[in-house]
PDB file of C-alpha atoms in Angstrom:
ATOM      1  CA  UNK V   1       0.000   0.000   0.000  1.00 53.00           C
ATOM      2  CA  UNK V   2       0.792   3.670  -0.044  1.00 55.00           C
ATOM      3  CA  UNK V   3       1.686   3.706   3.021  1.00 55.00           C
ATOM      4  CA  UNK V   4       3.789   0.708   3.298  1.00 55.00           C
ATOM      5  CA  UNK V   5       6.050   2.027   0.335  1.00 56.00           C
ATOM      6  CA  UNK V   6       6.281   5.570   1.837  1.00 57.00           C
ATOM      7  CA  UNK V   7       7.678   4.203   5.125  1.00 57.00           C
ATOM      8  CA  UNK V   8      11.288   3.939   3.566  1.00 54.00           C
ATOM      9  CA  UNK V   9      11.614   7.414   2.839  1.00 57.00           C
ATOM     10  CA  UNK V  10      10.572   8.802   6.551  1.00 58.00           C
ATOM     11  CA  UNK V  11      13.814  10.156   7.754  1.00 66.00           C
ATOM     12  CA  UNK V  12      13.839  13.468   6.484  1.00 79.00           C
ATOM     13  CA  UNK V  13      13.984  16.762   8.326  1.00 85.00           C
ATOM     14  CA  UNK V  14      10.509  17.567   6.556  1.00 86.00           C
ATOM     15  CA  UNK V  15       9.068  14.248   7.848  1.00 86.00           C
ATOM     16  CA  UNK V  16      10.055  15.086  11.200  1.00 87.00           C
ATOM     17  CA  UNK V  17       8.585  18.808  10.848  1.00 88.00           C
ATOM     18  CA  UNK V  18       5.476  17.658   9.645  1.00 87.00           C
ATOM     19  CA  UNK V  19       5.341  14.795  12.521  1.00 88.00           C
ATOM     20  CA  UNK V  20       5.805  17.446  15.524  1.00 90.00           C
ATOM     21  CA  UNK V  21       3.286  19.866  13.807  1.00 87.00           C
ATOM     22  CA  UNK V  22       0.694  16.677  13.168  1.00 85.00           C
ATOM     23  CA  UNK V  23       0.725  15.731  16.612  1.00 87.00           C
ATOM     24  CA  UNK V  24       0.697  19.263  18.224  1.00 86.00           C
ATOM     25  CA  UNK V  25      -2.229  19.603  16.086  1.00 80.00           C
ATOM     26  CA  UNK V  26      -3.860  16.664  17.564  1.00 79.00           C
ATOM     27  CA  UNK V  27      -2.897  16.752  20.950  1.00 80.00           C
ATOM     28  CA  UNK V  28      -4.231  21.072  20.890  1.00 74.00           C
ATOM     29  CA  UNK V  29      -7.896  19.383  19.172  1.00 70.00           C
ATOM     30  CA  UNK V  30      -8.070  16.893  21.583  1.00 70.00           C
ATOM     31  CA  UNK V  31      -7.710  19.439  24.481  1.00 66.00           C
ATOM     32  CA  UNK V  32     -10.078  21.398  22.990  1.00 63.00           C
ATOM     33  CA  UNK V  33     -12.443  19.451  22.304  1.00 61.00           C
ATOM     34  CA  UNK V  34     -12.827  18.787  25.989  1.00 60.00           C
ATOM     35  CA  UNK V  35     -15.140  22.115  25.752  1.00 58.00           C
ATOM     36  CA  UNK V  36     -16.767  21.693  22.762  1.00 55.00           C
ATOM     37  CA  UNK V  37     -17.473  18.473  22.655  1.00 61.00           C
ATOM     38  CA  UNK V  38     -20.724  18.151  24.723  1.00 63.00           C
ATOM     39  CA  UNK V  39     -22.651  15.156  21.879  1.00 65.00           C
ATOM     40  CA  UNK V  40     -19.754  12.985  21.808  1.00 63.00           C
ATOM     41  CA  UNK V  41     -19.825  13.085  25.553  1.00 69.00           C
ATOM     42  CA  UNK V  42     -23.335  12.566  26.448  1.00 75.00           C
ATOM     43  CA  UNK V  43     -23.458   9.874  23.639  1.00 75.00           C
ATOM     44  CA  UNK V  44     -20.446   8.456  24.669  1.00 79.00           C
ATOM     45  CA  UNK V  45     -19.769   6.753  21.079  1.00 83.00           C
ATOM     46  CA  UNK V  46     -16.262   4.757  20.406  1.00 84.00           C
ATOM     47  CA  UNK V  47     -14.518   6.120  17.232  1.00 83.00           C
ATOM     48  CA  UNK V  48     -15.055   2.990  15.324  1.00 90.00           C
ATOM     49  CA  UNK V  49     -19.037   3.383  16.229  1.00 91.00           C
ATOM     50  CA  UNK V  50     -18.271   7.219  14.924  1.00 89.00           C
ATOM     51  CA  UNK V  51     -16.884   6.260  12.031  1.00 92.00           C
ATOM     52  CA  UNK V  52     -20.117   3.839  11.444  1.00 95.00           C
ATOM     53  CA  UNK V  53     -22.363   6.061  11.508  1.00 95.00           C
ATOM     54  CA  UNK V  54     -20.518   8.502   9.150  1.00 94.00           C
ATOM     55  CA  UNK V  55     -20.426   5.553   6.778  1.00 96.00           C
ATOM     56  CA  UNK V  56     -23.608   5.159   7.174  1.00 97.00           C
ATOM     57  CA  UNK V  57     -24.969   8.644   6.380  1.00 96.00           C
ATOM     58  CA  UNK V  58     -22.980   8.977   3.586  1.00 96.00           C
ATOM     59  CA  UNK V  59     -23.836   5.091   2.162  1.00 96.00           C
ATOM     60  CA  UNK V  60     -27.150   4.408   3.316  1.00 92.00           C
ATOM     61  CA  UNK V  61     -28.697   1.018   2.575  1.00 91.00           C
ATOM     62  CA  UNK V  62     -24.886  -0.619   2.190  1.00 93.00           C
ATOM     63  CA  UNK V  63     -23.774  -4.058   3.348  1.00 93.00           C
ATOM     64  CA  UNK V  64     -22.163  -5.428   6.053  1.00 93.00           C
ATOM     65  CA  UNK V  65     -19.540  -6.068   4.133  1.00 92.00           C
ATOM     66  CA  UNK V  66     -18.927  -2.630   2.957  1.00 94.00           C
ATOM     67  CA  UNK V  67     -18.932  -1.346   5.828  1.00 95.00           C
ATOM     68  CA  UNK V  68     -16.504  -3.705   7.406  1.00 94.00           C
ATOM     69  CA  UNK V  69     -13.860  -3.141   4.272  1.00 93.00           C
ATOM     70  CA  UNK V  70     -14.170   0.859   5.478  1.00 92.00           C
ATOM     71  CA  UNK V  71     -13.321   0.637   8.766  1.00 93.00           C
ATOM     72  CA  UNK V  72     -10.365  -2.216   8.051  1.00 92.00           C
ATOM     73  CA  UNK V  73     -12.253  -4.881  10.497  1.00 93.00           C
ATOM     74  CA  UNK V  74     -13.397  -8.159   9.600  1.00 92.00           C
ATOM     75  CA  UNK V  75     -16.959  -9.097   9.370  1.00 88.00           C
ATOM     76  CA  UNK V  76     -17.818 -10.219  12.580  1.00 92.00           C
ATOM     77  CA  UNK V  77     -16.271  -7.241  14.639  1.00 94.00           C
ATOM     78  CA  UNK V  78     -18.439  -4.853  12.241  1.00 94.00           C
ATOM     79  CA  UNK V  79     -21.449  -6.965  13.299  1.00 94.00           C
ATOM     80  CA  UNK V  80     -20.437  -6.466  17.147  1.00 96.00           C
ATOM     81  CA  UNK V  81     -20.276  -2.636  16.268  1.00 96.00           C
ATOM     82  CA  UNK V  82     -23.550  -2.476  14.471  1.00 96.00           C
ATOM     83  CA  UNK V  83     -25.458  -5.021  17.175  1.00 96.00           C
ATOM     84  CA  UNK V  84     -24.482  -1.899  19.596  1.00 96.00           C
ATOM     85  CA  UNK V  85     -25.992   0.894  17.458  1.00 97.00           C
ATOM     86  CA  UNK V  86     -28.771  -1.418  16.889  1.00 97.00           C
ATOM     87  CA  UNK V  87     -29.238  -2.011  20.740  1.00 96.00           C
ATOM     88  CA  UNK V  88     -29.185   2.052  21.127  1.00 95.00           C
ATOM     89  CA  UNK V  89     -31.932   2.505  17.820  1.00 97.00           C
ATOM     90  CA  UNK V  90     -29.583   4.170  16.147  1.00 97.00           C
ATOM     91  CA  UNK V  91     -28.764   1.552  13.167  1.00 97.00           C
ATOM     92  CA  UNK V  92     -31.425  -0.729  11.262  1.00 96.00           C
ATOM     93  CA  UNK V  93     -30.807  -3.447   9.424  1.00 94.00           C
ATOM     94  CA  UNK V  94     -33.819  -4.488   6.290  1.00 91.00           C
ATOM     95  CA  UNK V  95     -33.884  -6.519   4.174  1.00 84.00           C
ATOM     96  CA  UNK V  96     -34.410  -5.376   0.670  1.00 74.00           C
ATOM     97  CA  UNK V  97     -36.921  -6.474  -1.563  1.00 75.00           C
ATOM     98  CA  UNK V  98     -33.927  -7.009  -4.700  1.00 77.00           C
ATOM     99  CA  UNK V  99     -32.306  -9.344  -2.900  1.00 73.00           C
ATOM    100  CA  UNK V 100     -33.908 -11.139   0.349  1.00 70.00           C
ATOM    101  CA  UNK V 101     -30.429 -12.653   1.074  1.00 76.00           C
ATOM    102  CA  UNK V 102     -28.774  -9.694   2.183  1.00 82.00           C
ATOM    103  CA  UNK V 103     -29.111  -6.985   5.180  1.00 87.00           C
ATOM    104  CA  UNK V 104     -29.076  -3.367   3.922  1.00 92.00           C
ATOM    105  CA  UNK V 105     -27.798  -0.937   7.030  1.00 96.00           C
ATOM    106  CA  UNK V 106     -29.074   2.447   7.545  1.00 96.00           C
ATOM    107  CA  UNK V 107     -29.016   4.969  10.045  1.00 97.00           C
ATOM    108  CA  UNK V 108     -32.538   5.442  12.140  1.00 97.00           C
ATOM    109  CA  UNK V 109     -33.906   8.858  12.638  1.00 97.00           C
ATOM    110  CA  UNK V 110     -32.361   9.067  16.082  1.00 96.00           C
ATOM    111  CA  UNK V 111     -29.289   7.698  14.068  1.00 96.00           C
ATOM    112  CA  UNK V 112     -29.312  10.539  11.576  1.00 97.00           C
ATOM    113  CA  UNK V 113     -30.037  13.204  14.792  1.00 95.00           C
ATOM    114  CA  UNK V 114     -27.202  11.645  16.733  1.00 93.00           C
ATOM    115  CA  UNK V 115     -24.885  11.621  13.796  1.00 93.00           C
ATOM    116  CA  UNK V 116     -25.795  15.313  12.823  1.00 93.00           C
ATOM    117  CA  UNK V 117     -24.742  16.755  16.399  1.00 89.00           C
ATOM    118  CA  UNK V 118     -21.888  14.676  16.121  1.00 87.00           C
ATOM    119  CA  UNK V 119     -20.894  16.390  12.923  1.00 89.00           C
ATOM    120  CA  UNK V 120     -21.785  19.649  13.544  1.00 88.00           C
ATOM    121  CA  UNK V 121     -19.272  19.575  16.496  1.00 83.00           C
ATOM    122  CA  UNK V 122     -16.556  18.672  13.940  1.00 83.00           C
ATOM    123  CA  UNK V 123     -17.334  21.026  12.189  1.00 88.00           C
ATOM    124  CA  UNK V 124     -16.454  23.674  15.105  1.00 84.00           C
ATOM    125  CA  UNK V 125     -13.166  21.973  15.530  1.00 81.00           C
ATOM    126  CA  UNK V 126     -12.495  22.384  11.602  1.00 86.00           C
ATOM    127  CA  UNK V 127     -13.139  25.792  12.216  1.00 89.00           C
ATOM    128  CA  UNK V 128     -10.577  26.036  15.036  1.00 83.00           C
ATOM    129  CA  UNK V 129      -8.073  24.723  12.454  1.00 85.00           C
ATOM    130  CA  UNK V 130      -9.245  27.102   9.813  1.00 92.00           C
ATOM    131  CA  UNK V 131      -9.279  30.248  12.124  1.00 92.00           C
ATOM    132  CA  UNK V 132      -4.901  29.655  12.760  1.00 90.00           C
ATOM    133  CA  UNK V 133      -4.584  30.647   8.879  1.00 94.00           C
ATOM    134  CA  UNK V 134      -5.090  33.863   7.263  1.00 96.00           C
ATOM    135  CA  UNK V 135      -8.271  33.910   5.268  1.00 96.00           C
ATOM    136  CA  UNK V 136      -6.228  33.723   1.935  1.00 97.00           C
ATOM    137  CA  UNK V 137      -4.746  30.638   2.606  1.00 96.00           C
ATOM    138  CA  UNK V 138      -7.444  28.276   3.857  1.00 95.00           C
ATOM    139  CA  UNK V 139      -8.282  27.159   0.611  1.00 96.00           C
ATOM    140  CA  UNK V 140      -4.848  25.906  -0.320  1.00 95.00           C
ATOM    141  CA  UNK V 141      -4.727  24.454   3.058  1.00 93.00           C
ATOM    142  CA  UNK V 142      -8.159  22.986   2.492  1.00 94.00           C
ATOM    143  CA  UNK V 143      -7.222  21.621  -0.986  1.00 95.00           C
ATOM    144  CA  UNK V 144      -3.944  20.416   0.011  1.00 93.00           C
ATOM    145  CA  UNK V 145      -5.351  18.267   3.200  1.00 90.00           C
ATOM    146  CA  UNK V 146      -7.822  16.655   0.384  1.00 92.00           C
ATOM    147  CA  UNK V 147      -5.106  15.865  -1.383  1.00 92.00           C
ATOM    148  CA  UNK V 148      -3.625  14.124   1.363  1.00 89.00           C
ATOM    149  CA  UNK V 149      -6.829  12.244   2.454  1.00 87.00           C
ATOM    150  CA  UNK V 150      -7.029  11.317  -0.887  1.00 88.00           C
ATOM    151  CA  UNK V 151      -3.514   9.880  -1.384  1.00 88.00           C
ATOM    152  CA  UNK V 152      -3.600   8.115   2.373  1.00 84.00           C
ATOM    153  CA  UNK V 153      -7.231   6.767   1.861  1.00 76.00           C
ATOM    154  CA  UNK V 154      -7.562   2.552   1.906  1.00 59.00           C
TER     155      UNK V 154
END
């Protein structure tokens, strides 16, 4: 994989910035989010169950399967995770009427409410990150970080 390859070349002096300056980053949003963070609190969601649920808005009606290739887990751990979302009414799993063999998961309405707090938060902490740049350079920071994602993604 990308990553796998790249791990040769990580000795530079521009690695190491870009290490210190990733993990200031993180460790500042984490403190942060301490305030800010009041849904992911009171829901008290695990980041794979996080990461579910933004799956699942943004793939509604996938598979099991799918959803277990996007988080990296195998099958049966992404069943534990969705049993627990299930439990809270949260996920649902239908059958659908192409293909009676397979479950089809979607986000409830208290899923989609849940998820939507959960996001708008996130999107206070982007905000944070945007707010440290001067207006004329968020978008090449913006496009840049895609760009990243992109290249990183599995």
């Amino acid at each position: 994989s990308f990553l796998r390859r790249s791990y040769v070349n990580c000795m530079s002096n521009q690695t190491r910035d870009l290490q210190k300056a990733v993990t200031t980053i993180l460790r500042a949003l984490k403190i942060a989010e301490t305030e800010i963070r009041v849904a992911h609190k009171e829901l008290n969601f695990q980041a794979v169950e996080i990461q579910t649920l933004r799956y699942l808005s943004e793939h509604p009606s996938c598979r099991l399967s799918e959803l277990g290739s996007f988080l990296g887990i195998v099958p049966t751990t992404a069943s534990s995770v969705v049993d627990r979302l299930v439990e809270r009414d949260l996920v649902e799993r239908r059958r659908p009427e192409t293909d009676r063999r397979s479950i089809a998961l979607s986000l409830t309405a208290d899923g989609r409410e849940a998820f939507g707090r959960l996001e708008a938060e996130e999107m206070v902490t982007m905000q944070v990150m945007l707010d440290a740049l001067p207006e004329d350079e968020r978008e090449t920071f913006v496009r840049q970080m895609t760009r990243i994602a992109d290249k990183v993604s599995i």
